[in-house]
Amino acid sequence: MRSKELLTLQFKHYLKRENEYFFKLVQTKSGKDIYKPIHKSLVKKLEEYKEYLMSMYSLDLKDLDEKYIFSTSVLNNSPLSYRSLNAIIQDMGKLIGKDISPHNIRHAIATELSLSGADILEIRDFLGHSDTKVTEVYINARSILEKKVLEKLPEINLDEE
């Protein structure tokens, strides 16, 4: 998910079909509505957040639907800006000694998916790219290549003299 897609999410874009949860992305780069599945652990946190907002601000489901999920003010219904998102992520990065940005996270996810065995086409679709060449740029090819080369090396017993 791109930063703009994340920041424009409202609770009405948080959908359930059968036992699956999705975000409906409406301001996509392609201009098309896209449905992205949501991981179970995030669903649990979103449900807790919904309950908190409804209780704290005396909202019903209809009122909540129009609220931005990531906002600077629930009462004013102001979406979080990219600058604020970037500042939050940079502050989180400082806690772990890393210089990160929202875009770095997309690159890291692409690399991790590749290292975990995901196909380039799956990663392309997950990131919403129209061309695998763009996806290849996102994947840290050098680290993947080094890992694959190391896996091909024969076992070496260093304990024997």
XYZ file of C-alpha atoms in Angstrom:
161
model
C 0.000 0.000 0.000
C 1.308 3.428 -0.912
C 1.381 6.248 1.642
C -1.367 8.209 -0.131
C -3.592 5.107 -0.174
C -2.972 4.584 3.540
C -3.619 8.204 4.496
C -6.920 8.417 2.592
C -8.400 5.307 4.239
C -11.657 5.901 6.048
C -13.489 3.336 8.154
C -16.008 2.907 5.315
C -13.097 1.443 3.308
C -12.582 -1.269 5.956
C -14.741 -4.124 4.692
C -15.661 -7.660 5.684
C -16.709 -10.378 3.240
C -17.455 -13.744 4.802
C -14.511 -14.230 7.199
C -12.069 -12.057 5.259
C -11.281 -8.388 5.832
C -10.162 -5.924 3.165
C -9.289 -2.308 2.620
C -10.891 -0.724 -0.415
C -8.232 1.592 -1.807
C -9.910 4.430 -3.677
C -7.132 6.912 -4.412
C -4.736 4.566 -6.167
C -1.981 5.440 -8.598
C -3.826 3.529 -11.345
C -7.075 5.368 -10.608
C -8.891 2.054 -10.069
C -10.450 0.848 -6.831
C -8.368 -1.996 -5.405
C -9.197 -4.403 -2.581
C -6.289 -5.380 -0.318
C -6.625 -8.199 2.227
C -5.817 -7.363 5.837
C -3.746 -9.605 8.110
C -5.649 -11.118 11.067
C -3.456 -9.402 13.667
C -4.230 -6.001 12.127
C -7.964 -6.784 12.023
C -7.884 -7.353 15.789
C -6.183 -3.987 16.374
C -8.569 -2.182 13.997
C -11.565 -3.636 15.833
C -10.114 -2.478 19.159
C -9.448 0.977 17.676
C -13.022 1.204 16.349
C -14.437 0.314 19.770
C -12.165 2.867 21.428
C -13.198 5.674 19.042
C -16.898 4.849 19.333
C -16.681 4.838 23.118
C -14.372 7.841 23.507
C -16.224 10.107 21.046
C -19.756 8.660 21.374
C -19.856 7.686 17.699
C -22.182 5.219 16.040
C -21.084 3.055 13.091
C -22.476 5.516 10.546
C -20.479 8.396 12.059
C -17.368 6.247 12.287
C -17.580 5.253 8.605
C -16.732 8.813 7.534
C -13.727 9.116 9.852
C -10.166 8.735 8.592
C -8.383 5.760 10.116
C -5.184 7.814 10.383
C -6.195 11.299 11.464
C -4.757 14.284 13.267
C -8.138 14.981 14.827
C -11.076 12.608 15.110
C -13.492 15.444 15.846
C -12.366 17.568 12.882
C -11.879 14.444 10.748
C -8.537 15.651 9.412
C -6.412 13.034 7.652
C -2.817 12.626 8.751
C -0.438 14.345 6.324
C 2.437 12.591 4.571
C 4.827 14.844 6.472
C 3.356 13.677 9.805
C 3.434 10.017 8.737
C 7.061 10.391 7.693
C 7.945 12.064 11.016
C 6.268 9.258 12.992
C 8.110 6.575 11.032
C 11.433 8.413 11.333
C 10.926 8.687 15.107
C 10.200 4.955 15.265
C 13.335 4.308 13.215
C 15.442 6.317 15.663
C 14.282 4.016 18.461
C 15.901 1.092 16.638
C 18.848 3.047 15.243
C 17.601 3.082 11.633
C 16.965 5.917 9.189
C 13.655 4.880 7.618
C 10.788 6.383 5.665
C 7.412 5.097 4.454
C 8.956 4.399 1.061
C 11.871 2.469 2.620
C 9.289 0.211 4.226
C 7.844 -0.671 0.788
C 11.346 -1.592 -0.396
C 11.991 -3.671 2.736
C 8.698 -5.532 2.351
C 9.480 -6.316 -1.290
C 12.914 -7.635 -0.310
C 11.530 -9.739 2.560
C 8.833 -11.220 0.332
C 11.469 -12.168 -2.217
C 13.745 -13.690 0.435
C 10.763 -15.676 1.726
C 10.254 -17.208 -1.709
C 7.485 -15.039 -3.154
C 7.460 -14.879 -6.940
C 8.267 -11.551 -8.629
C 4.744 -11.472 -10.118
C 3.184 -11.933 -6.675
C 5.326 -9.131 -5.275
C 4.478 -6.900 -8.252
C 0.760 -7.422 -7.680
C 1.083 -6.973 -3.913
C 2.852 -3.626 -4.365
C 0.480 -2.530 -7.120
C 3.136 -2.159 -9.798
C 2.179 -2.405 -13.461
C 5.635 -3.628 -14.528
C 8.007 -6.154 -12.942
C 10.954 -3.890 -13.816
C 9.717 -1.434 -11.191
C 9.344 -4.277 -8.689
C 12.911 -5.437 -9.367
C 14.163 -1.988 -8.369
C 12.314 -2.340 -5.051
C 13.902 -5.682 -4.259
C 17.378 -5.501 -2.835
C 18.783 -7.841 -5.480
C 22.302 -7.957 -4.055
C 21.245 -9.288 -0.639
C 18.985 -11.872 -2.252
C 21.738 -13.022 -4.587
C 24.222 -13.299 -1.715
C 21.761 -15.363 0.340
C 21.092 -17.726 -2.577
C 24.834 -18.152 -3.225
C 25.476 -18.936 0.455
C 22.708 -21.535 0.438
C 24.451 -23.339 -2.440
C 27.773 -23.657 -0.611
C 28.519 -27.133 0.740
C 28.556 -27.662 4.494
C 31.978 -26.987 5.970
C 32.942 -28.493 9.300
C 35.237 -26.009 11.007
C 35.596 -28.097 14.164
C 37.913 -30.682 12.562
C 41.638 -30.087 12.537
